[in-house]
CSV table of C-alpha atoms and ligand atoms in Angstrom, one decimal:
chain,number,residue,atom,x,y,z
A,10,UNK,CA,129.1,96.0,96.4
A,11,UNK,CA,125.5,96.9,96.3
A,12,UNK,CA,124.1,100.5,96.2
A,13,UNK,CA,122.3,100.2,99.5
A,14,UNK,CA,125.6,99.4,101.2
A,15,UNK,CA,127.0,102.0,100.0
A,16,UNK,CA,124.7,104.1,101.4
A,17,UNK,CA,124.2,102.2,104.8
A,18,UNK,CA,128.2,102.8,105.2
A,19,UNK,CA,128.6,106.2,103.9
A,20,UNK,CA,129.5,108.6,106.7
A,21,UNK,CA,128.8,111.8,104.2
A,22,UNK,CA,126.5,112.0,101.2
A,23,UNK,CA,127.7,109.8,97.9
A,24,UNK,CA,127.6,111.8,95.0
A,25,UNK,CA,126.6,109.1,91.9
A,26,UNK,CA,125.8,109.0,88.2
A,27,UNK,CA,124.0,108.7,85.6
A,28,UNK,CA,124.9,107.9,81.8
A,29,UNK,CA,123.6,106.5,78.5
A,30,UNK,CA,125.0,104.1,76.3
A,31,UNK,CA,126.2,105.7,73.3
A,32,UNK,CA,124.5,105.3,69.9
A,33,UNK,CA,125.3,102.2,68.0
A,34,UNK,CA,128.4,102.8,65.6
A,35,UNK,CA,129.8,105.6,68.1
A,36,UNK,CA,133.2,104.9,69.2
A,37,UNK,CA,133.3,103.3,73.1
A,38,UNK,CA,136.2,105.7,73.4
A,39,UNK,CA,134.3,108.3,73.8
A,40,UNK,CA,131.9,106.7,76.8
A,41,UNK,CA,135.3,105.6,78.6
A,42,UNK,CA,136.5,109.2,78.1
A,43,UNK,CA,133.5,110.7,80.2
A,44,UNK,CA,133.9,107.9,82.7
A,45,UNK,CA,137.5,108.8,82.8
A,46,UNK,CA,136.1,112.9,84.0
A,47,UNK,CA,134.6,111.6,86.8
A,48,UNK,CA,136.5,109.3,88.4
A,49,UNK,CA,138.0,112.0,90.6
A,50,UNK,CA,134.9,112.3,92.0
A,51,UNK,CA,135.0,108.8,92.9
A,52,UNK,CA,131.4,107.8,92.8
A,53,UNK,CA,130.7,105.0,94.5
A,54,UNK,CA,128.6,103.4,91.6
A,55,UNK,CA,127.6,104.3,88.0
A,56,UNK,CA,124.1,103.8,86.5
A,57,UNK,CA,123.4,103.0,82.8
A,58,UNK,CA,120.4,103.2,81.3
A,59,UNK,CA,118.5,101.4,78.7
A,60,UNK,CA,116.6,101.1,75.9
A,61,UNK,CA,113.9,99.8,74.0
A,62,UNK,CA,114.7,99.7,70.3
A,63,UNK,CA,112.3,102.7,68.8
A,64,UNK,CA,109.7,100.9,66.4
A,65,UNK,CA,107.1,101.0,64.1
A,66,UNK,CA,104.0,98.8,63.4
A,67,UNK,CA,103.2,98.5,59.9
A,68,UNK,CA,100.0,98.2,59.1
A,69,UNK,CA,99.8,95.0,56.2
A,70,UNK,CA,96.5,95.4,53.6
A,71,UNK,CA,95.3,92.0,55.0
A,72,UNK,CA,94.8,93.6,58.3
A,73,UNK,CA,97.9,91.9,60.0
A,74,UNK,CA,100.4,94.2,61.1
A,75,UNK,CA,104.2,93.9,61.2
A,76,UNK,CA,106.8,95.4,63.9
A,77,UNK,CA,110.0,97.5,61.9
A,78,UNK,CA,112.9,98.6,64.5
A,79,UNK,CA,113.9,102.1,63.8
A,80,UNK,CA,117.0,102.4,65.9
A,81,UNK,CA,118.8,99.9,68.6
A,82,UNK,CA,120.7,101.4,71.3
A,83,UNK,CA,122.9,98.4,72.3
A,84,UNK,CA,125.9,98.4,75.6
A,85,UNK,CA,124.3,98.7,78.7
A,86,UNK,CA,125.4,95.2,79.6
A,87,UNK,CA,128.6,95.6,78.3
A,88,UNK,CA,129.5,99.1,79.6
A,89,UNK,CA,128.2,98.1,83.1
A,90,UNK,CA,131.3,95.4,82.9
A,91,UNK,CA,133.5,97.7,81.4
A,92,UNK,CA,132.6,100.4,84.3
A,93,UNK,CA,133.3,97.5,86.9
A,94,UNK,CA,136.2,95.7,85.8
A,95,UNK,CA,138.0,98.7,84.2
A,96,UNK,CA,136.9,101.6,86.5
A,97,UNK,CA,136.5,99.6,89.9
A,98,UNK,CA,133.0,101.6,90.4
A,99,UNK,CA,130.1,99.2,90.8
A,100,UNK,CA,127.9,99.5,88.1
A,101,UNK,CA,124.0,99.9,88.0
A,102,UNK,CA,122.3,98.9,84.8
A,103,UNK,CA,118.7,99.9,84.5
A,104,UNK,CA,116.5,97.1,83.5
A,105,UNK,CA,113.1,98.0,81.1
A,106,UNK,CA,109.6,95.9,81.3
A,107,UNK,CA,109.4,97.8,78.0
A,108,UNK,CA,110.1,95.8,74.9
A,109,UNK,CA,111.1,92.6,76.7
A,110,UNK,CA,109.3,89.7,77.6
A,111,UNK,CA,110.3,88.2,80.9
A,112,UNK,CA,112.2,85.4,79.4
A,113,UNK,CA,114.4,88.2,77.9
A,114,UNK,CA,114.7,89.8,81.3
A,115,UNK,CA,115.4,86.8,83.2
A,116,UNK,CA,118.6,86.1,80.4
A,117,UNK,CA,119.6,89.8,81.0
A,118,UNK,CA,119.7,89.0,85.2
A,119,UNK,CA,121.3,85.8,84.9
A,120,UNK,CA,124.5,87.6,82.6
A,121,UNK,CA,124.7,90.4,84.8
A,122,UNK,CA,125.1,87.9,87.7
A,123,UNK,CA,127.7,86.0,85.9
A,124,UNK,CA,129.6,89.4,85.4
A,125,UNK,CA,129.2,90.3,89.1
A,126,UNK,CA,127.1,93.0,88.7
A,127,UNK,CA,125.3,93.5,92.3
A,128,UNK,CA,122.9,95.6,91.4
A,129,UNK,CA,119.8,97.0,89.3
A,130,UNK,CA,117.3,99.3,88.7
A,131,UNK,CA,114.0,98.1,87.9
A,132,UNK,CA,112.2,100.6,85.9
A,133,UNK,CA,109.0,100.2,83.4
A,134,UNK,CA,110.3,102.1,80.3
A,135,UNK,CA,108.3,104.4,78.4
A,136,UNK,CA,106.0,103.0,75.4
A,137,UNK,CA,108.4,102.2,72.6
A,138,UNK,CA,106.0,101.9,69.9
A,139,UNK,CA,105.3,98.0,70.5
A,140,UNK,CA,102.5,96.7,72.2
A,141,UNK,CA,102.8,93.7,74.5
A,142,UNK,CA,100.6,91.4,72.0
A,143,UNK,CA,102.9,91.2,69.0
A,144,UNK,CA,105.7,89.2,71.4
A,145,UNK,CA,105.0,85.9,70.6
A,146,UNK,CA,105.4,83.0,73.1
A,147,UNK,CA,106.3,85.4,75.6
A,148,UNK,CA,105.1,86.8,79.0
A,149,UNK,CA,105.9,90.1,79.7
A,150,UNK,CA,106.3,92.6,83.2
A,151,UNK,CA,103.6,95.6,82.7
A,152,UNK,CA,104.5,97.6,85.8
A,153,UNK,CA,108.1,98.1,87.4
A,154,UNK,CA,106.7,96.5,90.1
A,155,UNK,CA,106.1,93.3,88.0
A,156,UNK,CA,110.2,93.2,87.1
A,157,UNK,CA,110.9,93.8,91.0
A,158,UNK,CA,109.1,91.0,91.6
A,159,UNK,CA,110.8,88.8,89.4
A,160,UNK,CA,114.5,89.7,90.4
A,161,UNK,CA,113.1,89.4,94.3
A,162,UNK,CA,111.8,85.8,93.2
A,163,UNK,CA,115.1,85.2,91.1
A,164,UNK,CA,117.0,86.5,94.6
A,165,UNK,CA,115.2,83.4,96.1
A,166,UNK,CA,115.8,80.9,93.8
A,167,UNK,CA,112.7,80.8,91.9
A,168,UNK,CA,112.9,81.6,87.8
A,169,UNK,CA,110.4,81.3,85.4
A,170,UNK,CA,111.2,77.7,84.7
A,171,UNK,CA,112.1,74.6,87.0
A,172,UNK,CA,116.1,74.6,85.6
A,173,UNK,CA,118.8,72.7,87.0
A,174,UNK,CA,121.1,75.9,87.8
A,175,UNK,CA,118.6,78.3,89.6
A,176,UNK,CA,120.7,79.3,92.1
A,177,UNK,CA,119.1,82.5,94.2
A,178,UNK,CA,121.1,85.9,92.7
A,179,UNK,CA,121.8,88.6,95.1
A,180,UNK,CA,120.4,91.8,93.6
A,181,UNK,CA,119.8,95.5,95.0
A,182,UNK,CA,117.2,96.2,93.4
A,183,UNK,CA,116.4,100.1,93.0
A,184,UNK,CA,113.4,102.0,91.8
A,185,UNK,CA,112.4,105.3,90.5
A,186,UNK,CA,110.2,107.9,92.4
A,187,UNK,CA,108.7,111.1,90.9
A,188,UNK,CA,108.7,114.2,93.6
A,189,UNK,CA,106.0,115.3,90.9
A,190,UNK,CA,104.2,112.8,90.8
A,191,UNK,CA,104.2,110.0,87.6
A,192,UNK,CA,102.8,111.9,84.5
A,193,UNK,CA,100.3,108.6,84.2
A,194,UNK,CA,99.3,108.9,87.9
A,195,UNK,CA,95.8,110.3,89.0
A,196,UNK,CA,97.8,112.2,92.2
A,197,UNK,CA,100.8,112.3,94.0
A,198,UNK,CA,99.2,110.4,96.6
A,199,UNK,CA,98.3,107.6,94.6
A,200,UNK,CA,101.7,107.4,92.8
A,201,UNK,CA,103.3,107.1,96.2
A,202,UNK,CA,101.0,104.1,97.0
A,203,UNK,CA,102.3,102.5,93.8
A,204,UNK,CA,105.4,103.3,94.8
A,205,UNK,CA,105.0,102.2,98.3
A,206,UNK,CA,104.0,98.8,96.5
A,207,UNK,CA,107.5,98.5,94.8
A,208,UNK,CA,109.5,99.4,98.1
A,209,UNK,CA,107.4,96.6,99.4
A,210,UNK,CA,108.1,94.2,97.0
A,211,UNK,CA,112.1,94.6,97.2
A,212,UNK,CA,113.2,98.1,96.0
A,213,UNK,CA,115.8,98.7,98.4
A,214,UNK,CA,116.4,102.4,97.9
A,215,UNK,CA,114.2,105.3,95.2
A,216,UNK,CA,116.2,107.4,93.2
A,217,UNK,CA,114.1,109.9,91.9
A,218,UNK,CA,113.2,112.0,88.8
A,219,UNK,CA,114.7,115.6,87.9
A,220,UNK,CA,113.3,118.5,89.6
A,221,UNK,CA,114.4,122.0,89.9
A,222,UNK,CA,112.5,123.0,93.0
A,223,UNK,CA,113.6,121.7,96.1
A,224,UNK,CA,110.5,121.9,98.0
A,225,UNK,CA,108.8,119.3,95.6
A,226,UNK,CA,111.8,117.0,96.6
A,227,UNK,CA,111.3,117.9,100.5
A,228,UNK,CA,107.4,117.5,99.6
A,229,UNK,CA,107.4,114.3,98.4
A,230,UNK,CA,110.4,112.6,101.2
A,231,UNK,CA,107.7,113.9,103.7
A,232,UNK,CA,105.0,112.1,102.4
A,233,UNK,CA,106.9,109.0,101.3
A,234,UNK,CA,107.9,109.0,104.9
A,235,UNK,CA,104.0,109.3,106.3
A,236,UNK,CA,103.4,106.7,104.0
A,237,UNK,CA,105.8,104.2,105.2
A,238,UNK,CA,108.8,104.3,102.6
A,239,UNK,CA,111.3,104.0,105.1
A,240,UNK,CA,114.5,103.2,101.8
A,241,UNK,CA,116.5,106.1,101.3
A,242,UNK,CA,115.3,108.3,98.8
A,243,UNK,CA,118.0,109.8,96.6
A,244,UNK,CA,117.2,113.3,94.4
A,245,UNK,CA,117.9,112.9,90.8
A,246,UNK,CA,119.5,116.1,89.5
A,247,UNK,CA,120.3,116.9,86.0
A,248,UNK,CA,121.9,120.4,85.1
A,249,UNK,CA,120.0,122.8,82.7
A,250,UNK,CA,122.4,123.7,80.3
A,251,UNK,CA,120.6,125.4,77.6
A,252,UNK,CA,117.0,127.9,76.7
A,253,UNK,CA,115.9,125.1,75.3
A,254,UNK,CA,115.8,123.0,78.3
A,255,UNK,CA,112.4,125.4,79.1
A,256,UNK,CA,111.0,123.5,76.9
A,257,UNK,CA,112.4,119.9,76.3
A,258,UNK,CA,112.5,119.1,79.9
A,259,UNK,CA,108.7,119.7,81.1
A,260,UNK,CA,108.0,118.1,77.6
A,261,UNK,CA,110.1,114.7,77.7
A,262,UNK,CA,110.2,114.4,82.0
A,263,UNK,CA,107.1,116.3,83.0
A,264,UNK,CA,108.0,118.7,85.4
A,265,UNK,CA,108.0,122.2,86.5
A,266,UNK,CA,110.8,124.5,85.9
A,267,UNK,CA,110.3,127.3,88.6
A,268,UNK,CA,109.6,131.0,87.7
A,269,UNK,CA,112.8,132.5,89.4
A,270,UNK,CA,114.8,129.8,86.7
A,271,UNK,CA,112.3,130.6,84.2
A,272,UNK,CA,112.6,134.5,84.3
A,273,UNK,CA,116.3,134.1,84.7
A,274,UNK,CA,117.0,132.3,81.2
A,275,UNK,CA,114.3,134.4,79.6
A,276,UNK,CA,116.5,137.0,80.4
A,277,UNK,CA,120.0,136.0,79.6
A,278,UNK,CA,119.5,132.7,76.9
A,279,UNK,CA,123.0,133.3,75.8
A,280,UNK,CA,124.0,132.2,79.5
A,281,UNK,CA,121.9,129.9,79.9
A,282,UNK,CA,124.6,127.1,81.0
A,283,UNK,CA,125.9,129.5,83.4
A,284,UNK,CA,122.6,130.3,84.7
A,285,UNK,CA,121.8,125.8,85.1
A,286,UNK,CA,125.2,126.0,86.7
A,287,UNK,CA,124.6,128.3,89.6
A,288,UNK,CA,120.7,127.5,89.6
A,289,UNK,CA,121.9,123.3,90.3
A,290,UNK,CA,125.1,124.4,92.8
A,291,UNK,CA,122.2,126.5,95.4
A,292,UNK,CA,120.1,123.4,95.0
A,293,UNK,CA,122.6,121.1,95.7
A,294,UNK,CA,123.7,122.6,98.4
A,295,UNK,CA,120.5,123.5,100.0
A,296,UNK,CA,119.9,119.4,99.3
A,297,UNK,CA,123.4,118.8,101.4
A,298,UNK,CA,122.4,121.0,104.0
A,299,UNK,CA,118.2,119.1,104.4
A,300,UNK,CA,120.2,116.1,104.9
A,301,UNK,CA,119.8,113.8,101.7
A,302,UNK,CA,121.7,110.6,101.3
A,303,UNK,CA,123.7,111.6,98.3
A,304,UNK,CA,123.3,113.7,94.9
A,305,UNK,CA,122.8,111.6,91.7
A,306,UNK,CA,123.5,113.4,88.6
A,307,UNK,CA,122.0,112.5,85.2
A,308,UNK,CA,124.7,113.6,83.3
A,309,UNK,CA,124.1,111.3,80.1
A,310,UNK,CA,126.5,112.1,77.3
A,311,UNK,CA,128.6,114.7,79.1
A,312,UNK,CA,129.9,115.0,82.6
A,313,UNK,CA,131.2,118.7,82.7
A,314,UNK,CA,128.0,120.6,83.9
A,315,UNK,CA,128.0,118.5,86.8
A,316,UNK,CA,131.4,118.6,87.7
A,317,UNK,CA,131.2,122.2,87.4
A,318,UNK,CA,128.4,122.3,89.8
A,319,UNK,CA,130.3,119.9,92.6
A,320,UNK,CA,133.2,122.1,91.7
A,321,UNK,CA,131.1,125.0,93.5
A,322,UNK,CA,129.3,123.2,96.2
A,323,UNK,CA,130.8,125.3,99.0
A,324,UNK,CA,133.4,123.2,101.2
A,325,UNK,CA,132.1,122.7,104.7
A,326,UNK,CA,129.2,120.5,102.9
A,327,UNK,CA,130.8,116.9,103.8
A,328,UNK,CA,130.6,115.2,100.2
A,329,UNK,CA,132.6,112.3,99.2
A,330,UNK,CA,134.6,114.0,96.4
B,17,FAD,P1,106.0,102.3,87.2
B,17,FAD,O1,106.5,102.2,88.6
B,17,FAD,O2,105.5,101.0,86.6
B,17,FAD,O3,104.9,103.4,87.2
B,17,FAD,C1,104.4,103.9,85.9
B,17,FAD,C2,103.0,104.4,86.1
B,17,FAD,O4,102.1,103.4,86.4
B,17,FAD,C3,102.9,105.4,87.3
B,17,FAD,O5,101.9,106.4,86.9
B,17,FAD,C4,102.4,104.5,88.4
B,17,FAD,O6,101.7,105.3,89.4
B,17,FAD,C5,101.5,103.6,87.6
B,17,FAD,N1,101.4,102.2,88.3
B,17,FAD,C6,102.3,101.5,88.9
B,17,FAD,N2,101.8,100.3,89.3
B,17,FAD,C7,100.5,100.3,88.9
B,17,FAD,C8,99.5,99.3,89.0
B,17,FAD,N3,99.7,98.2,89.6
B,17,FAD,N4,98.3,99.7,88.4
B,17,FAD,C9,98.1,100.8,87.8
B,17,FAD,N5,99.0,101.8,87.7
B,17,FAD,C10,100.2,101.5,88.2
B,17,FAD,N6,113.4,105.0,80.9
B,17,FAD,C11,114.1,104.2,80.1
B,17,FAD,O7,113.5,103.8,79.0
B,17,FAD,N7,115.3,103.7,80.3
B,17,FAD,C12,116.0,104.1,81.5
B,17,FAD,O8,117.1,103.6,81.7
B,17,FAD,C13,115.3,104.9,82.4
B,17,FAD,N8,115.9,105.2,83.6
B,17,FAD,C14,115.1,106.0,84.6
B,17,FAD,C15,115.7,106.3,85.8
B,17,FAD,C16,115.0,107.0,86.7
B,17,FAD,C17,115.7,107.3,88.1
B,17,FAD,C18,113.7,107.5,86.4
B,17,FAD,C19,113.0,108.4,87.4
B,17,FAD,C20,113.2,107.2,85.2
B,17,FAD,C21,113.8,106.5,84.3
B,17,FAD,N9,113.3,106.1,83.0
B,17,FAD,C22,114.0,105.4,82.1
B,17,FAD,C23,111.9,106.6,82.6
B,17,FAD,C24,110.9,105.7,83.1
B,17,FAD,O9,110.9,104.5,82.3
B,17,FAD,C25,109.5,106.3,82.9
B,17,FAD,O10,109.3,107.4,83.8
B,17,FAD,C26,108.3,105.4,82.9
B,17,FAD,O11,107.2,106.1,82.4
B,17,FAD,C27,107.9,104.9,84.3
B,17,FAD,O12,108.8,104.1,84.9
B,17,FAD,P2,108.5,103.5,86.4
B,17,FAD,O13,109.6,102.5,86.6
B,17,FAD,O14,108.5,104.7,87.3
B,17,FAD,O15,107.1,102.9,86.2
């Protein structure tokens, strides 16, 4: 079923995740394991991210240059079948512009229809060390909005060549908002314009970066609404488990880790995964209570912190758990 009917049925707020394929060589044991912890929960879909294989260009002495993978991080495809056929939950891979040409894409889209996998979310990818000119023979997607395009043409029949099979896919396609604001983006209002643009071209719902302070959430829904985005907009979450998160998190995700948190942890780092417990339970809750369509939880490797935190949501907030 696809994520958007999920939330057009939903008659309380869907609580969803978030996980990443493990590193190549790890056991899928492990992966199925965490899936296993949160089936009581019963999300009503599972996303999986992806990634571009980290890289290197090599500089040659006759001033060519060559492209050297570091590491591959292989099983999104695979583990979004595994997640629907094993688990029952729809599955949501995340598709990259990143790294892929649009041939590449287009081969991903047309496996995950074959698997029946009804949904995707169309994302850009951060810079992976290879620049767009050393694909050969290939066109590639620059912008989210450039891959959004080409699942809404592929949902209409029209692929990037005239082939006998191109029958129209049936996609939800999702798309990622930041509350504050892109890292790349002049202003928020700008970003919202962009992302305005992608809702536009077929993002049926926004699920949105990790923030620890509600009001940049409640912020941005307000002005996503004035400018039109009408899709329900879904609050990323991820639980900070550890002192170093101070750090690592406005570092890698560009965001702003509120003083009361800050002062808190600065306090106390020993508890620091007690303290990103009870911090992400109050926001939660006050997120239940402003009326969001559901919580989505990045909980990547390990599901515990966040089903500690729905474990003290206070009962009277009507989530499907
Ligand atoms: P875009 O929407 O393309 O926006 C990127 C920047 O370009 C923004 O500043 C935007 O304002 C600007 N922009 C957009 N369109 C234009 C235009 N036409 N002209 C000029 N500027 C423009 N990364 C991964 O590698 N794998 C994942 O699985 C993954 N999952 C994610 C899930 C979520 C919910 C989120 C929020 C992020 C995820 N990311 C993932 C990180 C993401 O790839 C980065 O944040 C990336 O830098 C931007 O992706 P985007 O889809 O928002 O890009």
């Amino acid at each position: 079923m696809k994520v958007i009917e999920h939330y057009e049925k939903a008659t309380e707020p869907l609580i969803s995740f978030e996980i990443i394929p493990p590193k190549r060589g790890r056991s899928v044991k492990q992966i199925f394991d965490s899936i296993e912890k949160l089936m009581p929960v019963h999300p009503p879909f599972i996303d999986v991210t992806y990634h571009a294989a980290e890289s290197y260009i090599e500089e040659l002495p006759d001033g060519t240059v060559k492209r050297h993978i570091k590491r591959k991080r292989p099983g999104t495809i695979g583990l979004c079948a595994a997640i629907l056929h094993r688990f029952g939950v729809d599955p949501v891979p995340h598709l990259i512009c990143e790294g892929f040409t649009k041939e590449e894409s287009e081969d991903a889209l047309i496996e995950l229809n074959y698997l029946g996998i009804d949904n995707v979310l169309a994302i850009r990818g951060d810079d992976s060390g290879v620049s767009y000119n050393f694909r050969k023979n290939g066109t590639v997607n620059k912008f989210a909005i450039d891959l959004v395009k080409q699942i809404s043409n592929m949902n209409r029949g029209i692929y990037m060549e005239d082939i006998a099979n191109a029958d129209p896919t049936d996609f939800c396609i999702g798309v990622a908002g930041y509350p504050e604001k892109h890292f790349e983006a002049p202003n928020l209002d700008w970003d919202i314009q962009r992302l305005k643009e992608k809702v536009v071209a077929g993002g049926e719902y926004v699920v949105t970066q990790m923030f620890y302070d509600n009001s940049a959430y409640i912020r941005f829904v307000e002005k996503c609404r004035e400018a039109g985005i009408q899709v329900p907009i879904v609050p990323g979450i991820k639980v900070l488990t550890s002192h170093r998160h101070l750090t690592t998190l406005p570092k890698y995700f560009h965001l702003n880790i509120p003083d009361p948190l800050t002062d808190e942890l600065q306090a106390d780092p020993d508890n620091a995964k007690q303290i990103g417990i009870e911090w992400c339970a109050k926001q939660c809750t006050e997120l239940l209570e402003y009326g969001v369509p559901g919580i989505h939880f990045y909980v990547m490797g390990d599901p515990q912190p966040a089903l500690d935190v729905i474990a003290k949501i206070p009962t009277g907030h009507n989530i499907r758990v």
